[in-house]
Coordinates of C-alpha atoms in Angstrom, one line a residue:
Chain A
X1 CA 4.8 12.9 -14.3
X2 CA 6.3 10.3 -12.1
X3 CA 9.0 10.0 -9.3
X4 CA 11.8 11.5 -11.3
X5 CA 11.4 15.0 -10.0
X6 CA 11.2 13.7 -6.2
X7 CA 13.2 15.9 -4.2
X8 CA 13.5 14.7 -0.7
X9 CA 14.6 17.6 1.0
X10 CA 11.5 19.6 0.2
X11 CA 9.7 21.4 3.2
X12 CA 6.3 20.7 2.2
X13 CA 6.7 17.1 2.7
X14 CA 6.9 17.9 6.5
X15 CA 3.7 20.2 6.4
X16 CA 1.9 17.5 4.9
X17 CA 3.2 14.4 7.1
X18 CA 1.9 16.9 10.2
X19 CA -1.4 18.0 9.2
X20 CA -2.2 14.3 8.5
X21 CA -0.6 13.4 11.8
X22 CA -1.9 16.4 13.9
X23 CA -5.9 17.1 14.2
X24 CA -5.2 20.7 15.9
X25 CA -2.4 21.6 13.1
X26 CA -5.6 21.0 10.4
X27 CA -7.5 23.3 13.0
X28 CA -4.6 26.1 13.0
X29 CA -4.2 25.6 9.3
X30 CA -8.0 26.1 8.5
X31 CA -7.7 28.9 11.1
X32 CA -4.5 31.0 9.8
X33 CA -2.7 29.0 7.4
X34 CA -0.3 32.3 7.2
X35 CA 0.9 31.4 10.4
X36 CA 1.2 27.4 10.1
X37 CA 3.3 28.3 6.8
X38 CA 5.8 30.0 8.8
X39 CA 6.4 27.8 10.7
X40 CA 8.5 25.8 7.9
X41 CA 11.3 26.7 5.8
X42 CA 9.5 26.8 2.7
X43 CA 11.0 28.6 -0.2
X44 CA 9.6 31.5 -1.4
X45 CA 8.2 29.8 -5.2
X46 CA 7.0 26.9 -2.6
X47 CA 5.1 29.1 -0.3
X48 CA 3.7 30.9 -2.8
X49 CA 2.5 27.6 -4.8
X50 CA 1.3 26.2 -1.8
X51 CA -0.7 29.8 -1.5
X52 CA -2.2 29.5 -4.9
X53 CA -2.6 25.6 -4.9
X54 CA -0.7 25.2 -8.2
X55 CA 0.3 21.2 -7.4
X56 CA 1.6 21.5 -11.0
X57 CA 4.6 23.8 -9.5
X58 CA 4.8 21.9 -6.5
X59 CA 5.5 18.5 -8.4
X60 CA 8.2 20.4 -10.6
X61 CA 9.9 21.5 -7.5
X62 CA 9.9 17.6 -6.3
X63 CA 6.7 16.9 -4.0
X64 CA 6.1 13.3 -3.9
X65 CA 2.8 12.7 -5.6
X66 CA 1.3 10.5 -2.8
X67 CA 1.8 13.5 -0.5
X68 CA 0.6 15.8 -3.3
X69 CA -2.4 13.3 -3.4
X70 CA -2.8 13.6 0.1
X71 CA -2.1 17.6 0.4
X72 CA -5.2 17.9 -2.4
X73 CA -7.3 16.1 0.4
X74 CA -6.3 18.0 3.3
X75 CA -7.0 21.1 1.6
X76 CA -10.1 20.3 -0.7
X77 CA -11.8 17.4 1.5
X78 CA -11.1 14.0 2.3
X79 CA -14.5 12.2 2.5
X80 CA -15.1 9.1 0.4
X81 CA -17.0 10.1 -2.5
X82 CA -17.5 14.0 -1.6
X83 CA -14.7 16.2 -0.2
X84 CA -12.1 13.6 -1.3
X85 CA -13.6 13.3 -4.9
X86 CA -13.4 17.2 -5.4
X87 CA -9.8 17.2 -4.3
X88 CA -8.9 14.4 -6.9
X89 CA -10.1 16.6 -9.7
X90 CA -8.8 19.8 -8.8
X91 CA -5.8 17.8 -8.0
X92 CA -5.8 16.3 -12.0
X93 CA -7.2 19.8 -13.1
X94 CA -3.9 21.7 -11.9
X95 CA -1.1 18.6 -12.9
X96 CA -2.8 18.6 -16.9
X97 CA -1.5 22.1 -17.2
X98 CA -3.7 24.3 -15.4
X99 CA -1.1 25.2 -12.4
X100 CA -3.4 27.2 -10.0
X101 CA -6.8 25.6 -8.9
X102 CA -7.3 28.1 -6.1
Chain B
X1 CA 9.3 -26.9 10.5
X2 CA 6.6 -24.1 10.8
X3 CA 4.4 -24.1 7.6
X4 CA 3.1 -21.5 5.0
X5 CA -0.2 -23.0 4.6
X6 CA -2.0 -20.1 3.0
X7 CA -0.4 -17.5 0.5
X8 CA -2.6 -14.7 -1.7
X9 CA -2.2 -11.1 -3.5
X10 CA -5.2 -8.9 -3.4
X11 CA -5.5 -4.8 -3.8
X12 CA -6.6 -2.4 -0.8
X13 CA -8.2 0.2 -2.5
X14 CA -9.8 2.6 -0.3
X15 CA -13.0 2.5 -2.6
X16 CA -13.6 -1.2 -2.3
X17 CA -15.6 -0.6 1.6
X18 CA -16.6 3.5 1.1
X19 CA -17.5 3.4 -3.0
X20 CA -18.4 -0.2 -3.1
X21 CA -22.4 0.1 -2.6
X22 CA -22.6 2.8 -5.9
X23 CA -20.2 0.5 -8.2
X24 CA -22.2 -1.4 -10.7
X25 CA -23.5 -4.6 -10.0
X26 CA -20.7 -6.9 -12.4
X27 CA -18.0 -4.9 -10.4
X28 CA -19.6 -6.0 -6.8
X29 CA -19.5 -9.2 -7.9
X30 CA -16.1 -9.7 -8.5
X31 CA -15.3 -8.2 -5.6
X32 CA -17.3 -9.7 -3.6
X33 CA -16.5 -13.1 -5.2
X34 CA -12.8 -12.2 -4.4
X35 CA -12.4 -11.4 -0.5
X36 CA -15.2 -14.2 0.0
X37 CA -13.2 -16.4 -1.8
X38 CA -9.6 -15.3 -0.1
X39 CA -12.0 -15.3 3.2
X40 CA -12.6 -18.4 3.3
X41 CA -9.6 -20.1 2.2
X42 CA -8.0 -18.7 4.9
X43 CA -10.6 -19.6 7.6
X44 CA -9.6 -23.2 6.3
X45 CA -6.2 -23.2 6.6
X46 CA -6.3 -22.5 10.0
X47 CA -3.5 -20.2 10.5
X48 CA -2.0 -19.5 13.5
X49 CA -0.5 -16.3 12.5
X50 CA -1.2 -14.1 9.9
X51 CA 2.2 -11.8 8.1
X52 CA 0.8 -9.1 5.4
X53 CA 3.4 -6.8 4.1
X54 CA 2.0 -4.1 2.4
X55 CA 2.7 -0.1 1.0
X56 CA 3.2 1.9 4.0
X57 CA 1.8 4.6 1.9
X58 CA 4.1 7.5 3.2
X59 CA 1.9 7.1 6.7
X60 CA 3.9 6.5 9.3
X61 CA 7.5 8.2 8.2
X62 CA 9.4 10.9 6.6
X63 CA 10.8 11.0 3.6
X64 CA 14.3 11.4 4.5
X65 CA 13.8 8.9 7.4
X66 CA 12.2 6.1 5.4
X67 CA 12.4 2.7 6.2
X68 CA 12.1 -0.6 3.4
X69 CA 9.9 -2.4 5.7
X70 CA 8.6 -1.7 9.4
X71 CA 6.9 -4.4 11.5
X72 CA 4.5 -3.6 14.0
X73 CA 5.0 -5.4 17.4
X74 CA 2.3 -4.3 19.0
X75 CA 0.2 -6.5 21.0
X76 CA -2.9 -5.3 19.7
X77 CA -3.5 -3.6 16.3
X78 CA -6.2 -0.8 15.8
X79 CA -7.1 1.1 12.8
X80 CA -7.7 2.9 10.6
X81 CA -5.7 6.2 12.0
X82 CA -7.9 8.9 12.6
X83 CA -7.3 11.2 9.7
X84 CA -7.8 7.9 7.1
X85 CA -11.3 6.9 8.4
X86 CA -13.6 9.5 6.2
X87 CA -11.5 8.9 3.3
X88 CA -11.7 4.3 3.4
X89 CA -15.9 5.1 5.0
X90 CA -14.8 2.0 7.4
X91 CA -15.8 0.9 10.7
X92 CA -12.7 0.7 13.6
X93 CA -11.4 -2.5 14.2
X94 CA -8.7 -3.9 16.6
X95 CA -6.9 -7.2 15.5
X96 CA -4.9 -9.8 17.9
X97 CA -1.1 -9.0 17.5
X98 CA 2.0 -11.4 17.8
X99 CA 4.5 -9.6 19.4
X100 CA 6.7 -12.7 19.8
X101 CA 6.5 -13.9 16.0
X102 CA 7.3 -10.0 15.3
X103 CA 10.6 -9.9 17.4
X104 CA 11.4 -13.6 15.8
X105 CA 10.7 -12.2 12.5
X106 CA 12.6 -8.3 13.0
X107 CA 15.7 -10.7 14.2
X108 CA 15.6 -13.3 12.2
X109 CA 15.8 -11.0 9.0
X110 CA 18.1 -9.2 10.4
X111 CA 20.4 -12.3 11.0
X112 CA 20.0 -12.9 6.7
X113 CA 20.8 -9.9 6.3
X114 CA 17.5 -7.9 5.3
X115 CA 17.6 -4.4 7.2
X116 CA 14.0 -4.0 8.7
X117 CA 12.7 -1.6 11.6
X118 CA 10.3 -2.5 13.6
X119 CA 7.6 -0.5 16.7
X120 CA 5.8 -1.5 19.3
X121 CA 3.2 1.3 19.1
X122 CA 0.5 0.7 17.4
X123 CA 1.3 1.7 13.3
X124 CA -0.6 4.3 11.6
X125 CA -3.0 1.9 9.0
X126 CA -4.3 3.5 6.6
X127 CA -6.4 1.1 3.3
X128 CA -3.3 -0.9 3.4
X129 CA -4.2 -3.0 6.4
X130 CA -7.4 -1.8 6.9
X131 CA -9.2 -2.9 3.3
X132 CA -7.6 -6.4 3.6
X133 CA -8.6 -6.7 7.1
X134 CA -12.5 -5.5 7.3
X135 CA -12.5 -7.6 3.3
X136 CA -11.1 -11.2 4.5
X137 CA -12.3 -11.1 7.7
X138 CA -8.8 -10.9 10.3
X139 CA -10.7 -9.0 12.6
X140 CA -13.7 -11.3 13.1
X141 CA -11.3 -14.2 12.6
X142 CA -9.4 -13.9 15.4
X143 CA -6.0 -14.6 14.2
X144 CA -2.8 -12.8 15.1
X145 CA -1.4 -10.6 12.6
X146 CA 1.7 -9.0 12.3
X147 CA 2.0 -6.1 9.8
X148 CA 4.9 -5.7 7.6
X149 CA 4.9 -1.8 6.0
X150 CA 6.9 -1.6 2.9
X151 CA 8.6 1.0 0.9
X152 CA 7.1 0.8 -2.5
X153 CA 6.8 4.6 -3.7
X154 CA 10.1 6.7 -1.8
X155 CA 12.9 6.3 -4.5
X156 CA 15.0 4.3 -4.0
X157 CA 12.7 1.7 -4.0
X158 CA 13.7 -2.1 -3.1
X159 CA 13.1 -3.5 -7.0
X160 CA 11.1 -6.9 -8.0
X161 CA 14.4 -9.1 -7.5
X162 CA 15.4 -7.4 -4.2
X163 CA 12.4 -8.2 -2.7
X164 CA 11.7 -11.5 -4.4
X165 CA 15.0 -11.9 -2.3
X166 CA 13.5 -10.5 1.0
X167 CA 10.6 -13.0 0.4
X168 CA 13.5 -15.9 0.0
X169 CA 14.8 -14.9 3.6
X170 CA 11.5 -14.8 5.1
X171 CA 10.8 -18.1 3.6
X172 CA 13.8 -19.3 5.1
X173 CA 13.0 -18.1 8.5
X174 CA 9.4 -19.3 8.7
X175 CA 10.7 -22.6 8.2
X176 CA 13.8 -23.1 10.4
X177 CA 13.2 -19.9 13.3
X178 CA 9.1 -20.4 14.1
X179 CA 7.9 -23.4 16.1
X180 CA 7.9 -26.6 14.3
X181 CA 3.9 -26.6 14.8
X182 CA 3.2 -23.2 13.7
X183 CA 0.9 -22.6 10.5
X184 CA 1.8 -19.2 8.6
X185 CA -0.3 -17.3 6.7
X186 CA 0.8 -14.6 4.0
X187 CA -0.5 -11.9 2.1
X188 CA 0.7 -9.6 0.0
X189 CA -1.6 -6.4 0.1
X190 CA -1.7 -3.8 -2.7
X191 CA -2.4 -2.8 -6.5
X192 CA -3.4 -3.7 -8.9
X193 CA -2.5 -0.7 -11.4
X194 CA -3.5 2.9 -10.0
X195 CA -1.5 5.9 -9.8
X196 CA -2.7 7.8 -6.9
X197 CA -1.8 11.3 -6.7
X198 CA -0.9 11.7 -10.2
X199 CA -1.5 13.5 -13.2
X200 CA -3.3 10.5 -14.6
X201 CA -5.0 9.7 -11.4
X202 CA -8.3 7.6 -13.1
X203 CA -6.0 6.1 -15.5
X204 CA -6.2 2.1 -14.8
X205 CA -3.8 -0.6 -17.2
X206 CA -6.1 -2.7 -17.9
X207 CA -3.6 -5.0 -20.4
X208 CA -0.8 -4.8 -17.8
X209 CA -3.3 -6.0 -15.1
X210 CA -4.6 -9.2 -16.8
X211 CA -0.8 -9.5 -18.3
X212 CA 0.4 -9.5 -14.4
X213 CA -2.7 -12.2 -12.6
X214 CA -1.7 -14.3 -15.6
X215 CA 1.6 -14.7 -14.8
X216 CA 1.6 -14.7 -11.2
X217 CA -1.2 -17.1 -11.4
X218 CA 1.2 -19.3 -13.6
X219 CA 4.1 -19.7 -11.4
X220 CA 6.5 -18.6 -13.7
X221 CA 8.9 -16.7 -11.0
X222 CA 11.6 -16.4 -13.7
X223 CA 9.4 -14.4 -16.6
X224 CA 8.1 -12.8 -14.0
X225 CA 11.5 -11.3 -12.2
X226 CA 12.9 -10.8 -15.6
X227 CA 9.7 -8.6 -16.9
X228 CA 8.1 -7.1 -13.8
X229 CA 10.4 -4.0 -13.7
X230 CA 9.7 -0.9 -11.7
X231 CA 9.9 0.9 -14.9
X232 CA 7.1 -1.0 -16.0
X233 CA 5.1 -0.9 -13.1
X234 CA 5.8 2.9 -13.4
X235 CA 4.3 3.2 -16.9
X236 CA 1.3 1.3 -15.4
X237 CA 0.4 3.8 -12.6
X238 CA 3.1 5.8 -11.1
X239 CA 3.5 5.8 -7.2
X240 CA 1.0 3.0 -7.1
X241 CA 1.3 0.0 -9.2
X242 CA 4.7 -0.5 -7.9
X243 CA 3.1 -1.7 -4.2
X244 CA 3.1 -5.2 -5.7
X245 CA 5.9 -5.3 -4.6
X246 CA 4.4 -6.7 -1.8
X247 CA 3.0 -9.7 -3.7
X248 CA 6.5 -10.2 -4.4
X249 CA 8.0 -10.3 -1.2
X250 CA 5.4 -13.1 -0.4
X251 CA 5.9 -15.3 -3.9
X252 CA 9.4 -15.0 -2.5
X253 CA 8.4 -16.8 0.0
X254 CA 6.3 -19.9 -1.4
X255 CA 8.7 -20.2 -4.4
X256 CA 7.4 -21.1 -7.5
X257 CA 3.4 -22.3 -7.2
X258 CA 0.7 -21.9 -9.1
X259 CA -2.5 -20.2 -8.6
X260 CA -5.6 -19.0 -9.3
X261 CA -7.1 -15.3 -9.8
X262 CA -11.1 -14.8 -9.2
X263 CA -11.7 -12.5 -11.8
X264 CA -10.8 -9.1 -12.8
X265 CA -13.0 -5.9 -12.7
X266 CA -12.1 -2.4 -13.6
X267 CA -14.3 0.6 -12.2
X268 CA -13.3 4.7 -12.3
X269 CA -14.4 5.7 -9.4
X270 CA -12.0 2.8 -7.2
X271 CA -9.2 4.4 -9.0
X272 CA -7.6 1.1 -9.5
X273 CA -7.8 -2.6 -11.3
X274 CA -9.5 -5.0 -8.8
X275 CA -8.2 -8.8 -9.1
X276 CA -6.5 -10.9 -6.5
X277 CA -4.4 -14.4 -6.8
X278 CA -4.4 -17.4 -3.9
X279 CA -1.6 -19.6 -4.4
X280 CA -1.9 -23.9 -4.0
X281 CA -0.1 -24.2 -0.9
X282 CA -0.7 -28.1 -0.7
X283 CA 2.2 -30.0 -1.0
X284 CA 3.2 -31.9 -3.8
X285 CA 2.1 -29.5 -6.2
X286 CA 3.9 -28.6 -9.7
X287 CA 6.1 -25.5 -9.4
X288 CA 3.9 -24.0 -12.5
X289 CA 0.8 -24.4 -14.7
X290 CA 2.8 -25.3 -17.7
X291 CA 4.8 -28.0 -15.1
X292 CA 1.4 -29.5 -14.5

């Protein structure tokens, strides 16, 4: 599973790119993620992928790994050896077939 | 003529400062062996300004806005950006910029035709500058830097012989657009195999690894254009192996030299093969091992 699904144009790439650039976005999205999520145009398979954190989906619909990398740390922890270790397995877990790691 | 009087490869994994102290101890040692080693080789060449291009790792622009390569101008550099600092376990550090050599080096590629952007405000670094600079010492050093950022994981991606041609221009303008005096130092930040983010995030090529500090380390530019695809960085780690690219850009520059590698190591938990390369930059030197 490589770049050959990228899809550019894919909302979530923007939700990611801001929570990494915005410390109160992470503090809305920990908050009410409901309401960060509407702020985008996400699909509605997205959305709900993004709901169930199923990165398998998310790659299939074209999320650039790095991002989905990223995305897994944003969500699962992002502390060297810790949070950030947690985030890489769940992250492997749902991409060899398990879809939803919520 | 300015001069490029120091020229090296070496990865930026984020676990070589936050996951270091746990590795075992033959890993440390090659490591350590490594940046000490790249350190102080370029303590003695006595650069007056240090270029890196490296992966820009998606950090500082959108995906449907994504530049090749982005310089940062600013005066001062300071890193890592906030959200990176838990994830590298690094102290802050602020290195000397060189705004002027930045602006000489956004127009003279742009006069050789390479499109590149370039920002005065301070990039967002994440290990890409920050692991090379805490590892080699830039920030105690106090030599200027000016970071290159390079697109080496948004399709489509600048391939080995487009930016072995990018490294040509630079080359060219080190030479013939920098003061006649000035000493140039290069390096090329990123890989070795590692596909972060991906289904096979632990997986690390170890036979592509050795296969790739052999031949850079040989000076065989021609083998290594012809071979060094970004299919077959792909199959080595996808979305990672392909930032050396960056290594590329900078053999571009140098031409065809040989050099030396200071061991290999391979450890899960860094995610990533660990070996770096520091090209003979004194002159007179055979184009390539077999030469010599």
């Amino acid at each position: 599973m490589g770049l050959e699904k990228f899809n550019p144009s894919l909302a979530t790439h923007d939700l990611i790119q801001d929570l990494k650039w915005s410390p109160e976005l992470r503090e809305a999205f920990a908050a009410d993620e409901a309401a960060v999520l509407d702020r985008y145009p996400l699909r509605q398979d997205e959305r709900r992928a993004i709901e169930t954190r199923n990165f398998l989906a998310l790659y299939d619909m074209g999320l650039h790994p790095y991002l989905g990398g990223q995305f897994a740390r944003l969500i699962f922890g992002n502390e060297a050896g810790k949070g950030a270790t947690v985030a890489v397995n769940k992250l492997v877990e749902s991409l060899q077939g398990k879809g939803s790691v919520a | 003529m300015a001069e490029i009087v120091y020229a090296a490869g070496a990865p930026h994994a984020p676990g070589l400062i936050g996951l270091l102290e746990a590795a075992p101890p033959d890993v440390k040692d090659v490591v350590a062996h490594t940046y000490r080693s790249l350190a102080e080789a370029m303590a003695s060449a006595k650069a007056d300004v240090l270029i890196v291009f490296a992966n820009d790792h998606l950090a500082n622009s959108r995906v449907r806005a994504y530049p090749d390569f982005l310089i940062g101008m600013a005066a001062e550099h300071r890193g890592p950006y906030e959200w990176f600092k838990p994830w590298i376990g690094c102290e802050d550090y602020t290195v000397k910029g060189a705004p002027d050599v930045a602006a000489a080096l956004f127009d003279g590629m742009t006069r050789r035709g390479v499109r590149m952007f370039a920002q005065s405000e301070n990039l967002k670094f994440d290990d890409n500058i920050s692991v090379p600079v805490l590892l080699t010492n830039v920030a105690g050093s106090g030599i200027p830097m000016v970071p290159v950022l390079q697109n080496c994981t948004v399709p489509p991606i600048p391939d080995q012989r487009r930016c072995y041609e990018v490294g040509q221009a630079l080359g060219d303008f080190i030479r013939h657009d920098l003061p006649a005096d000035m000493r140039v130092a290069l390096l090329g930040s990123g890989g070795l195999s590692h596909e972060p983010g991906g289904a096979r995030y632990y997986f690390i090529d170890e036979a592509f690894d050795r296969w790739f500090l052999d031949l850079v380390a040989s000076g065989d530019h021609e083998t290594l254009l012809n071979e060094l695809t970004l299919e077959k960085m792909e199959a080595a780690g996808s979305g990672g192996t392909a930032e050396l690219l960056a290594w590329i850009v900078v053999l571009g520059a140098i031409g065809p030299k040989p050099g030396k590698s200071f061991g290999y190591t391979v450890h899960k938990d860094f995610k990533c093969g660990v070996g770096g390369v520091l090209w003979d930059m004194s002159p007179n030197m055979p184009k390539s091992r077999a030469a010599a």
